[in-house]
Short mmCIF file of C-alpha atoms in Angstrom, two decimals:
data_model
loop_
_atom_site.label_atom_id
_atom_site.label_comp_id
_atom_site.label_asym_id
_atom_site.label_seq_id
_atom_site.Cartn_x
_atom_site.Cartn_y
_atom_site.Cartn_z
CA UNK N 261 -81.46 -47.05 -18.18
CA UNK N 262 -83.63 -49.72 -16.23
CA UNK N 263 -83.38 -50.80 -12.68
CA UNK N 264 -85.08 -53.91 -11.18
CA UNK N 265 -84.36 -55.33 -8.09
CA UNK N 266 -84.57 -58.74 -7.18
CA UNK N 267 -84.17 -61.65 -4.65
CA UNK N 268 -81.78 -64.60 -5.15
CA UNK N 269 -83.94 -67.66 -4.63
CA UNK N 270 -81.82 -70.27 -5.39
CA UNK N 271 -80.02 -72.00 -1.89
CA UNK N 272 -76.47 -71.35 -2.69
CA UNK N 273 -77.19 -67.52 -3.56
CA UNK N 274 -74.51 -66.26 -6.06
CA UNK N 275 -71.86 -69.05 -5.39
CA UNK N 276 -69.27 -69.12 -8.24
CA UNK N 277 -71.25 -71.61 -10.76
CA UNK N 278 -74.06 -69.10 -10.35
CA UNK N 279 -72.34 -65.75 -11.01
CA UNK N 280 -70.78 -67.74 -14.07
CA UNK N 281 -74.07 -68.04 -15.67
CA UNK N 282 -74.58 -64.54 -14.74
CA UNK N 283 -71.50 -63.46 -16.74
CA UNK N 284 -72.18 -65.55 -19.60
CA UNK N 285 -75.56 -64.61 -20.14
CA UNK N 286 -74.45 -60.71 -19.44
CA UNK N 287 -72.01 -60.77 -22.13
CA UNK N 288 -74.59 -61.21 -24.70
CA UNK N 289 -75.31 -57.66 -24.40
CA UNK N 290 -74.42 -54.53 -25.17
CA UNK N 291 -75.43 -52.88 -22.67
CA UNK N 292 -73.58 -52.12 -19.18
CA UNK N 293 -75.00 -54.38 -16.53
CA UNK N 294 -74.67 -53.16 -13.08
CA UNK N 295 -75.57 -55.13 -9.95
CA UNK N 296 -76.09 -52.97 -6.54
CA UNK N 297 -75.81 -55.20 -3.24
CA UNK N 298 -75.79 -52.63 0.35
CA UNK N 299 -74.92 -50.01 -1.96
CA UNK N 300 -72.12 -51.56 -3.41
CA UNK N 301 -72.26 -51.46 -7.33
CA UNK N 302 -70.29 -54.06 -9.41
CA UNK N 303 -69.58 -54.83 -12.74
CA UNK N 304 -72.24 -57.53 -13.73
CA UNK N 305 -69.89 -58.77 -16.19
CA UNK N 306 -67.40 -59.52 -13.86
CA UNK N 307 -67.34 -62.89 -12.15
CA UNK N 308 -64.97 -61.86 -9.31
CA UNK N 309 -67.27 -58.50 -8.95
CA UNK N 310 -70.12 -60.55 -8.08
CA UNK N 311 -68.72 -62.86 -5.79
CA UNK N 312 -67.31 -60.27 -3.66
CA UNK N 313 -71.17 -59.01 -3.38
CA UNK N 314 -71.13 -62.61 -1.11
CA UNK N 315 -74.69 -62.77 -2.20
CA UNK N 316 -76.80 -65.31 -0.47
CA UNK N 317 -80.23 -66.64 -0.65
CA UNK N 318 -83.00 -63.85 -0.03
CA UNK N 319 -80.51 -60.95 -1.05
CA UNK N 320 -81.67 -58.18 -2.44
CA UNK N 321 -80.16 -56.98 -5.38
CA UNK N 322 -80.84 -54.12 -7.72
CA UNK N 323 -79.84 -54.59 -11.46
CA UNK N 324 -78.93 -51.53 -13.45
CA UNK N 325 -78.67 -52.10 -17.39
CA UNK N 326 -78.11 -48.88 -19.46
CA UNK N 327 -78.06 -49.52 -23.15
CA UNK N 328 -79.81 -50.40 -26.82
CA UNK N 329 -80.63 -53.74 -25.98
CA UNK N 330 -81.09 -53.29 -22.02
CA UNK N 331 -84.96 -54.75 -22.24
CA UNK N 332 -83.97 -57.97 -23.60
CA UNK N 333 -80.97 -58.57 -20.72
CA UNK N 334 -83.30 -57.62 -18.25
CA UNK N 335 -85.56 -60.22 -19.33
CA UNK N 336 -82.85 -62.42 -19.72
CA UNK N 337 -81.05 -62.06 -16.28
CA UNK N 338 -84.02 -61.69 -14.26
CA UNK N 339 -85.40 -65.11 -15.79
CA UNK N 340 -82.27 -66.56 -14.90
CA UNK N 341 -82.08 -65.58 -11.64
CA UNK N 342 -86.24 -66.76 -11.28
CA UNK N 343 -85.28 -69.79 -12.12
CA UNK N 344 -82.79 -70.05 -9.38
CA UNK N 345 -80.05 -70.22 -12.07
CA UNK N 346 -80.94 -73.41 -13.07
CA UNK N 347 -80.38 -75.15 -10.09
CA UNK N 348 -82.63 -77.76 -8.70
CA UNK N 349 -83.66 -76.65 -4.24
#
């Protein structure tokens, strides 16, 4: 298991178009994805999960991926989420 925690950059935080990149790039993997907002943990494959985290820009989140390919969706979501989602400011 690997945790990471990272910041939302992006303006909107994790608005809905956001969190569904977030569950379609999750889903690629095997692994359980976990996001931790306040101490709430959520199902990162879950698009209602995550928008009940009401993430905005600058939160803090901690990603917890347990499983064989849980290097590669770190990679993977944290690059997304670097690249504010693909969103331009």
């Amino acid at each position: 298991m690997i945790e990471k925690t990272v910041i939302l950059k992006n303006r909107l935080g994790l608005h809905a178009r956001a969190a569904s990149h977030f569950v379609k790039l999750a889903k690629k993997f095997n692994s359980s994805i976990s996001i931790i907002k306040d101490g709430v943990e959520i199902n990162g494959k879950s698009i209602l999960g995550i928008l009940t985290l009401a993430a905005n820009r600058g939160a803090e989140l901690i990603l917890k991926i347990d499983g064989n390919d849980e290097k590669e969706a770190m990679n993977s979501l944290e690059n997304l989420i670097e690249n504010k989602f693909g969103e331009e400011e």
